[in-house]
mmCIF file of C-alpha atoms and ligand atoms in Angstrom:
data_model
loop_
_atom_site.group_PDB
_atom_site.id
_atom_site.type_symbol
_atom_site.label_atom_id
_atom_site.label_comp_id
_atom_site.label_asym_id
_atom_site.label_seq_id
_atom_site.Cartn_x
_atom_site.Cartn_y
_atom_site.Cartn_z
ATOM 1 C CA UNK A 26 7.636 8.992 -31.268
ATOM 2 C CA UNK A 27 9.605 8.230 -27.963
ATOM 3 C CA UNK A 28 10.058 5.044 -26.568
ATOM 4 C CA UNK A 29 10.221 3.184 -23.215
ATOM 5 C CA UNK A 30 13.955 1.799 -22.569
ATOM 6 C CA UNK A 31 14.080 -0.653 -20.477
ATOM 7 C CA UNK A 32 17.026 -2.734 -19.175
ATOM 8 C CA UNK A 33 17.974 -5.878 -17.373
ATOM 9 C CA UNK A 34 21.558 -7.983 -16.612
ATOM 10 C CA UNK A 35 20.604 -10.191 -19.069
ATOM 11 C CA UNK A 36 17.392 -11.998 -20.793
ATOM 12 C CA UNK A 37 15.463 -11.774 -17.591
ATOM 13 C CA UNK A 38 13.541 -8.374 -17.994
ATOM 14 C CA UNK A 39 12.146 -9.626 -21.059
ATOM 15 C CA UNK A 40 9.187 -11.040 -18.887
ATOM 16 C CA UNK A 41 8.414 -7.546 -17.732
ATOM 17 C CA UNK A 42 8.607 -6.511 -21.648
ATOM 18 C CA UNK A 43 5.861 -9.360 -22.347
ATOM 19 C CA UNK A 44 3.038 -7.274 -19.598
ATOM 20 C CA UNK A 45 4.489 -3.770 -21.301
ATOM 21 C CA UNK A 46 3.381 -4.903 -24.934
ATOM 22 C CA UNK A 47 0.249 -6.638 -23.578
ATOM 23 C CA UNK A 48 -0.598 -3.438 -21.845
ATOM 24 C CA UNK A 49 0.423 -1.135 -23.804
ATOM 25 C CA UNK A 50 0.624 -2.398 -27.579
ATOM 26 C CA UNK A 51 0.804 1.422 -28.855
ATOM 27 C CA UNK A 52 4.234 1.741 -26.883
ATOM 28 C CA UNK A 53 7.864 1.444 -28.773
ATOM 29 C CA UNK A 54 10.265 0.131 -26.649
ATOM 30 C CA UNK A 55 14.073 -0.323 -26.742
ATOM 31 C CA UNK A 56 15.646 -3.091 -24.599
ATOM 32 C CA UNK A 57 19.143 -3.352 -23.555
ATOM 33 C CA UNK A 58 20.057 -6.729 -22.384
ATOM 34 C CA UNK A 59 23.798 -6.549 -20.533
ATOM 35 C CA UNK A 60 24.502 -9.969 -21.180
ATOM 36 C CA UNK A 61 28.367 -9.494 -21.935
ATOM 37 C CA UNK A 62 28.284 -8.829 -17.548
ATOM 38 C CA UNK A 63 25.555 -10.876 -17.063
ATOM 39 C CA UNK A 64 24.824 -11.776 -13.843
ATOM 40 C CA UNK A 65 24.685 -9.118 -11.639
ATOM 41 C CA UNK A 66 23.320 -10.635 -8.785
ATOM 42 C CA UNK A 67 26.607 -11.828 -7.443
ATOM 43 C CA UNK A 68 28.564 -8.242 -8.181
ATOM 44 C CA UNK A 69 29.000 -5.511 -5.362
ATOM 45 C CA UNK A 70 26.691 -2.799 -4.969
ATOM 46 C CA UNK A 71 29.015 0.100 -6.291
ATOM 47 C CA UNK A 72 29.436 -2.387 -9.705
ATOM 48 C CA UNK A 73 26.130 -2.790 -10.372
ATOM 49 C CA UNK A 74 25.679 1.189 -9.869
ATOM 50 C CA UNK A 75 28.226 1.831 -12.280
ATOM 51 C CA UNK A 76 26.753 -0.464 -15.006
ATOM 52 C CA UNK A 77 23.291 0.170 -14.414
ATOM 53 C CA UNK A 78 24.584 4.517 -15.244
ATOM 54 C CA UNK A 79 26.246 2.951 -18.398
ATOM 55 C CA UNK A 80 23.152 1.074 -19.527
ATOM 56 C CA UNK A 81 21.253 4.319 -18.831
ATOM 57 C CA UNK A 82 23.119 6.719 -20.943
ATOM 58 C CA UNK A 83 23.103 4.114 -23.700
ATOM 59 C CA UNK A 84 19.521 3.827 -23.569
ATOM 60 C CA UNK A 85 19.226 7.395 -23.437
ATOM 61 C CA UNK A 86 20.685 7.885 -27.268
ATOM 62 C CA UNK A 87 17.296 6.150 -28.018
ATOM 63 C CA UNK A 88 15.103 9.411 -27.299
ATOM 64 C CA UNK A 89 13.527 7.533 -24.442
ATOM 65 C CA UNK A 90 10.455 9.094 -22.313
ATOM 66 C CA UNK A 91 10.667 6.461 -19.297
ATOM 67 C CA UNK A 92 13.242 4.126 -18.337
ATOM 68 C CA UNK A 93 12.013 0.877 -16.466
ATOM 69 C CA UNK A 94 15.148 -0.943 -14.843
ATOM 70 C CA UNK A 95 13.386 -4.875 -15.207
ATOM 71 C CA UNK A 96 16.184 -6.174 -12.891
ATOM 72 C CA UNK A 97 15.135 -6.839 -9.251
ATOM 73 C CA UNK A 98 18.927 -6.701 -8.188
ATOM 74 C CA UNK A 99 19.120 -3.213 -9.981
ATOM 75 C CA UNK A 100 15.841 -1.994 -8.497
ATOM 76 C CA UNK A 101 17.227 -3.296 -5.026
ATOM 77 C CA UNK A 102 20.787 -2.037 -4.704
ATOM 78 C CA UNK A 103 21.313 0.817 -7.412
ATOM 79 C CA UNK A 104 17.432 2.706 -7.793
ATOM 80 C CA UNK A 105 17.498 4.983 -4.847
ATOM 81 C CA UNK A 106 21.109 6.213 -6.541
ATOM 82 C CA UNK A 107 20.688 6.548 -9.703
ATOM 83 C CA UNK A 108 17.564 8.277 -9.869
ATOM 84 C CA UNK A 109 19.214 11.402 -8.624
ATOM 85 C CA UNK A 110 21.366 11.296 -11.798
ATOM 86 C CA UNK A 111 19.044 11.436 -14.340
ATOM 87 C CA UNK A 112 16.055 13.469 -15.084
ATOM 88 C CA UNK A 113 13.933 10.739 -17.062
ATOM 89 C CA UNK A 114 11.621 9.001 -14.842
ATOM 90 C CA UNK A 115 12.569 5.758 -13.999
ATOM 91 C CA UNK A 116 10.541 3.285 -12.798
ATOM 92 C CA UNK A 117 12.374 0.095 -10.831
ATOM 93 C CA UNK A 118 10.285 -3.312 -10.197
ATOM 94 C CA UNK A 119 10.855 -3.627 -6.263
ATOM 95 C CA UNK A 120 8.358 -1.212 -4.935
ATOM 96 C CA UNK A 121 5.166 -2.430 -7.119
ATOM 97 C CA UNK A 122 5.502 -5.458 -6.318
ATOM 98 C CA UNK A 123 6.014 -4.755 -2.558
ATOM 99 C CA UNK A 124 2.719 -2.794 -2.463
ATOM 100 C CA UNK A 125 0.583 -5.541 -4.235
ATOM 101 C CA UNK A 126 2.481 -7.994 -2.010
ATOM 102 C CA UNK A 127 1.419 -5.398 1.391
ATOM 103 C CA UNK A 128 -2.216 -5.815 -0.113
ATOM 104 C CA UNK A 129 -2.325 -9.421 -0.441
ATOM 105 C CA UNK A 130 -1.239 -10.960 3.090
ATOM 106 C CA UNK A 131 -3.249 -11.813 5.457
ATOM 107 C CA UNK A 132 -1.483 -12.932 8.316
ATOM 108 C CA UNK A 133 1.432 -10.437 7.582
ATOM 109 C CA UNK A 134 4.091 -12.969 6.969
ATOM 110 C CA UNK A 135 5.594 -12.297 3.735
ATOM 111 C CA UNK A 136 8.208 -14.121 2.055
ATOM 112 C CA UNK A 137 10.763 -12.355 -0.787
ATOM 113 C CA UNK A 138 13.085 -14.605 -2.942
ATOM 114 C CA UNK A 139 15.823 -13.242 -5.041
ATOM 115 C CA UNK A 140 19.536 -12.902 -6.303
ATOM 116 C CA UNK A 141 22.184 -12.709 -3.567
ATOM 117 C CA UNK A 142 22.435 -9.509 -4.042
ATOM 118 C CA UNK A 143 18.969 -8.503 -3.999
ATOM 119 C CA UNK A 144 18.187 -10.058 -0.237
ATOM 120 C CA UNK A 145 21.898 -8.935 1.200
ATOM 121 C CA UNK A 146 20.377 -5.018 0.066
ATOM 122 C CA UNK A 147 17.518 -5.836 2.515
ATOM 123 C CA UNK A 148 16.081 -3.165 0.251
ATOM 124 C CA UNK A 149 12.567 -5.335 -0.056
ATOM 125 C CA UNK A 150 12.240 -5.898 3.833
ATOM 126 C CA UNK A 151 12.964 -1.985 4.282
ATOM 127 C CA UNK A 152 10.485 -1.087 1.510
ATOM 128 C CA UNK A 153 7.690 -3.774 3.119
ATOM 129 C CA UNK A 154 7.981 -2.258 6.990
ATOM 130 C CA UNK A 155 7.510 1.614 5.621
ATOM 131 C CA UNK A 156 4.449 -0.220 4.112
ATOM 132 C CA UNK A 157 3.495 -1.879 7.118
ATOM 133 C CA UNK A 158 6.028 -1.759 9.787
ATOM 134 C CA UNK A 159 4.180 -4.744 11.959
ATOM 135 C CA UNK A 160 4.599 -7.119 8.747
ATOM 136 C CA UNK A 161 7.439 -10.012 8.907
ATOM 137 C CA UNK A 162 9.879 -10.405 6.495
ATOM 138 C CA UNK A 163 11.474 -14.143 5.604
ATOM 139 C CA UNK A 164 14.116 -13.384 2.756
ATOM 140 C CA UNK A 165 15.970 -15.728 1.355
ATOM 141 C CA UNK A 166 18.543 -16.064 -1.656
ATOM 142 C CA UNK A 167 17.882 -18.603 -4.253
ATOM 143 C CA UNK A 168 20.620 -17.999 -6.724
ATOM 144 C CA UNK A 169 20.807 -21.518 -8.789
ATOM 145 C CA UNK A 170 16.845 -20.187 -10.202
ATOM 146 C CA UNK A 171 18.877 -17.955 -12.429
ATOM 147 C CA UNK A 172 20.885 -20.253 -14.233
ATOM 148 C CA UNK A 173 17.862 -23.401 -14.172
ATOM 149 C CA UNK A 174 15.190 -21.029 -16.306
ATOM 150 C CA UNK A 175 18.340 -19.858 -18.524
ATOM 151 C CA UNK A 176 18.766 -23.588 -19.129
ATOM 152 C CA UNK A 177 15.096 -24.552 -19.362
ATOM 153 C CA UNK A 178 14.939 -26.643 -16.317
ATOM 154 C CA UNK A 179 11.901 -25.215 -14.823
ATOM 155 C CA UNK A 180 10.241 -28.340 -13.961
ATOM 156 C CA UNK A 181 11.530 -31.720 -12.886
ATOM 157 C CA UNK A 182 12.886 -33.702 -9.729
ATOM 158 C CA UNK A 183 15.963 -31.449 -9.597
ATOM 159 C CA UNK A 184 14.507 -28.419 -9.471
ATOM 160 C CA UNK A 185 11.675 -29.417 -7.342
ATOM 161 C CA UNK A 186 14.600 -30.761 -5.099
ATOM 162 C CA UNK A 187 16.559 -27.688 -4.798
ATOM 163 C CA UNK A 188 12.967 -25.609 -4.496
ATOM 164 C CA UNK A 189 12.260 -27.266 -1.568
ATOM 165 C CA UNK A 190 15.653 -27.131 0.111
ATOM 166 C CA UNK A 191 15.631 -22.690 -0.947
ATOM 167 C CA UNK A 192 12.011 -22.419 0.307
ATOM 168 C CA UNK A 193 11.676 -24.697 3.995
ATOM 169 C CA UNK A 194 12.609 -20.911 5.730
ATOM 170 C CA UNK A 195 9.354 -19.356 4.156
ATOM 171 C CA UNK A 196 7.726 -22.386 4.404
ATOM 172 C CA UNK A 197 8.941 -22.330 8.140
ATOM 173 C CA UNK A 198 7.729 -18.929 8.713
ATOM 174 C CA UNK A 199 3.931 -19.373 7.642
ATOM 175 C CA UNK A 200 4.604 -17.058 4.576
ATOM 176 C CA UNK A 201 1.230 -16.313 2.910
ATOM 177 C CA UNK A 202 2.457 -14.409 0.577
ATOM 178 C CA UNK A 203 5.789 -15.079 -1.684
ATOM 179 C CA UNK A 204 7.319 -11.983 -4.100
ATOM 180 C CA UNK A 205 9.172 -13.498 -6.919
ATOM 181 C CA UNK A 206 11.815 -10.840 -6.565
ATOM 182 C CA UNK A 207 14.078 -11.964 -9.326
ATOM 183 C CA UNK A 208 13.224 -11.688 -13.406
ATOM 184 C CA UNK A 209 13.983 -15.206 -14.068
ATOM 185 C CA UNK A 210 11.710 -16.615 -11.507
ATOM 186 C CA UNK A 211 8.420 -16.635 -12.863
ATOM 187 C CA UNK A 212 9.413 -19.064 -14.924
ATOM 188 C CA UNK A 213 9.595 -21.829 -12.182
ATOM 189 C CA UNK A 214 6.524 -21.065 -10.896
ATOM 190 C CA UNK A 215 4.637 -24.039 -11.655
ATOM 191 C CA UNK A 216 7.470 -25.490 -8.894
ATOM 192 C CA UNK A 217 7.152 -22.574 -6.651
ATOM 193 C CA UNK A 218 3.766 -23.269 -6.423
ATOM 194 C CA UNK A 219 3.377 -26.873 -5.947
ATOM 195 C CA UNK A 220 6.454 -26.771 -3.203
ATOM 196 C CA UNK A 221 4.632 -23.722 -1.229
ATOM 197 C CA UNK A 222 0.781 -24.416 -1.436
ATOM 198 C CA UNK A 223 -2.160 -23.053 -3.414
ATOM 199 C CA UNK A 224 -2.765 -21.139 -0.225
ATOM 200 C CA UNK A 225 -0.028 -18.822 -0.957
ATOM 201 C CA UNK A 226 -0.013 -16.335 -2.979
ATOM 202 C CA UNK A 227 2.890 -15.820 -5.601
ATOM 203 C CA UNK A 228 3.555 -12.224 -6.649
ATOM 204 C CA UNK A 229 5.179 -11.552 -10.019
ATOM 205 C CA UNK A 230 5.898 -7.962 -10.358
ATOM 206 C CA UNK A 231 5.389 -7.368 -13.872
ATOM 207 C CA UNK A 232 2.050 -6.766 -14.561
ATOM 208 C CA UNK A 233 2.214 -4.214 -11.663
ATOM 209 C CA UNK A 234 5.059 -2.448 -13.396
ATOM 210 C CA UNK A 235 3.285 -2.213 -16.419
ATOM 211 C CA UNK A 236 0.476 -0.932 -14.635
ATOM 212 C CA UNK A 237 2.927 1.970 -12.976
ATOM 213 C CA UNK A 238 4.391 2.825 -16.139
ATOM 214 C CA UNK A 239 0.779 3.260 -17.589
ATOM 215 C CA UNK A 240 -0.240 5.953 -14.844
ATOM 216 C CA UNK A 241 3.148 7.688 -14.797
ATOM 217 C CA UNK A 242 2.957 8.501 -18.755
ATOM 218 C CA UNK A 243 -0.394 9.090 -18.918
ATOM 219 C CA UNK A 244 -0.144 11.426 -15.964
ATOM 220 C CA UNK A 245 2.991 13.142 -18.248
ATOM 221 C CA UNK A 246 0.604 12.936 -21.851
ATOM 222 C CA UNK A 247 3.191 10.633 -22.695
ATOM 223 C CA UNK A 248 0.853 7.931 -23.604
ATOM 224 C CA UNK A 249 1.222 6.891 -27.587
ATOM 225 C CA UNK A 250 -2.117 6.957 -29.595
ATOM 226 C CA UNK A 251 -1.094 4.483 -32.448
ATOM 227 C CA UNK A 252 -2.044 0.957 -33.013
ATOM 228 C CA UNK A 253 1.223 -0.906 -32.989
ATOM 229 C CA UNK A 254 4.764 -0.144 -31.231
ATOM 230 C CA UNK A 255 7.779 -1.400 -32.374
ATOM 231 C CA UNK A 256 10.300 -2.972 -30.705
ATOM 232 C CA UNK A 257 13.923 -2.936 -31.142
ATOM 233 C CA UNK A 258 16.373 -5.312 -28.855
ATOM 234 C CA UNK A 259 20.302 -4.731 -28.036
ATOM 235 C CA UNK A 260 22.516 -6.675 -25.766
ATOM 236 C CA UNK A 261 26.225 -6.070 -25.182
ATOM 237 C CA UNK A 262 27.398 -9.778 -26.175
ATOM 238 C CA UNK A 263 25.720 -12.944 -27.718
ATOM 239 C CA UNK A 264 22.891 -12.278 -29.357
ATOM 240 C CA UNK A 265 22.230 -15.740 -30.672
ATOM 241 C CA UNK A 266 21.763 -17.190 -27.101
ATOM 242 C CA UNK A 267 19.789 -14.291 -25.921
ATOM 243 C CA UNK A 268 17.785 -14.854 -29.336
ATOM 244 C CA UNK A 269 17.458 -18.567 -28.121
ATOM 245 C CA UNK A 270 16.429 -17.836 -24.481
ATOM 246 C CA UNK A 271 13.469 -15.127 -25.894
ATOM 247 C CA UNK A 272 10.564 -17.479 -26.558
ATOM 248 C CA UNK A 273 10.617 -18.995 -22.912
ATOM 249 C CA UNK A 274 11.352 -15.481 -21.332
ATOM 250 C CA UNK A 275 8.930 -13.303 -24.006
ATOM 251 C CA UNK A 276 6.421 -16.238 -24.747
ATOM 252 C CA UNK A 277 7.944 -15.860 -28.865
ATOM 253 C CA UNK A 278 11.244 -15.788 -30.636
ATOM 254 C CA UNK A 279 13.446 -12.588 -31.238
ATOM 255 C CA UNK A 280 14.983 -12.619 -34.969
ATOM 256 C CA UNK A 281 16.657 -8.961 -34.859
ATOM 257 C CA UNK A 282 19.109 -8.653 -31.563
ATOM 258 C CA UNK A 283 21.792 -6.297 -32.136
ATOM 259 C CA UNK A 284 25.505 -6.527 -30.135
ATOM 260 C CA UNK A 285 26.763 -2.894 -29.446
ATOM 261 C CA UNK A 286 29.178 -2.216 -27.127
ATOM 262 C CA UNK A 287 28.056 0.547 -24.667
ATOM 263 C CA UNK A 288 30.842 1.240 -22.559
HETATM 264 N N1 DGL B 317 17.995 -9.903 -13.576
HETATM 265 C C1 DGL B 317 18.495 -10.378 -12.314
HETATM 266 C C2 DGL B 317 17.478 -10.018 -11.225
HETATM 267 O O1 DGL B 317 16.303 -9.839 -11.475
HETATM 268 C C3 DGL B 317 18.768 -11.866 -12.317
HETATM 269 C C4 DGL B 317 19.966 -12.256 -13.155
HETATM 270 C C5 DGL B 317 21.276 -11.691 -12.626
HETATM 271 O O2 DGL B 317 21.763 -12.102 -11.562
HETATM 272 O O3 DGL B 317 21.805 -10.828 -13.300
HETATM 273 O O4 DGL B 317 17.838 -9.905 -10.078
#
């Protein structure tokens, strides 16, 4: 049976693995975690092209059907190239969460957060206005997120401190509507939340990339019939800290993470 690969910079994408095995159980998957580059939302565009091509053709050794790219700074700078390379579909976690985000507003202000790299691509704003070109965009970077979930800090003075100093411009705008454009950042929600207001509305991609990756293999009769998938995990350096970092980022520990090196 053929899997779903999916791939992040890092530990982050395991959050969109979480809503794939919730939503589809049946489904094996094989991650690749680049952790030996990790992070790639400070690298130039044409680097994180060129790893995001090596991560594909290693995942593609695992007989994959579907390749979901759970990195927001992949989806954003390196989707639009890379899937004229490959045949697989590949599904990025940008333009779900855009759509759900186009859905939600209701005054049309909508607010992205993400790596550096991800709001210097613009490639959410862009995405938003084909959506609904009269929509405004407030984008703004909020790279010290990454390495506060990694750490565990996701609740606290500090982080509430910084939060509040990333998020005045959205806060400023009248946002109604926040997309957590960044893996790691669902796990500071809780702070997200109480800094912006109940009456905004937080979007985590995920489960809408789950729900994308349903429709496109069922459309393809790609869709396994058993009960339960398995799962297998590689990462290109440290597998004990990656191991370590699973239970906050997957709700449960990993035991078996293998290192390979795919380049
Ligand atoms: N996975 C990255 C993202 O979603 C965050 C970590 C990194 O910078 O590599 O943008």
């Amino acid at each position: 049976m053929k899997s779903i690969g999916v791939f992040d910079s890092g530990v982050g994408g395991l959050t969109v693995v979480k809503e794939l095995l919730r939503q589809l159980p049946a489904e094996n998957i094989v991650y690749f975690g680049d952790t030996a580059r990790v992070p790639y939302g400070i690298k130039s565009r044409e680097t994180v092209i060129r790893f995001s091509i090596e991560n594909i053709l290693f995942l593609l050794k695992h007989e994959v059907k579907l390749i979901c790219v759970a990195c927001n700074t992949v989806s954003s700078f390196a989707l639009p190239v890379i899937k004229n390379y490959f045949r697989v579909p590949i599904v990025g976690v940008l333009s779900p969460g855009v759509r759900e985000a186009v859905y939600a507003t209701q005054n049309k202000r909508i607010g992205v957060i993400g790596t550096k790299g991800t709001i210097k691509s613009r490639a959410y704003e862009i995405e938003i206005k084909q959506l609904d070109p009269v929509a405004k965009v407030t984008a703004v970077a909020c790279p010290l997120f990454v390495p506060f979930a990694e750490e565990g800090w996701i609740r606290g003075d500090v982080v509430t401190t910084v939060a509040k100093q990333y998020l005045k411009p959205l806060k400023d705008a009248g946002v109604d509507t926040l997309i957590l454009g960044c893996t790691h950042y669902p796990l500071l929600k809780q702070v997200i939340r109480e800094v912006m207001g109940k009456n905004v509305t937080l979007i985590d991609s995920a489960q809408q990339v789950a729900m994308e990756v349903k429709k496109i293999l069922a459309a393809e009769g790609e869709l396994n019939k058993g009960r339960r998938g398995r799962q297998q995990f590689f990462v290109s350096d440290n597998p004990e800290w990656f191991s370590g970092l699973a239970k906050s980022f997957l709700g449960r520990p990993l035991k078996d993470v293998r290192k390979v090196n795919n380049v």
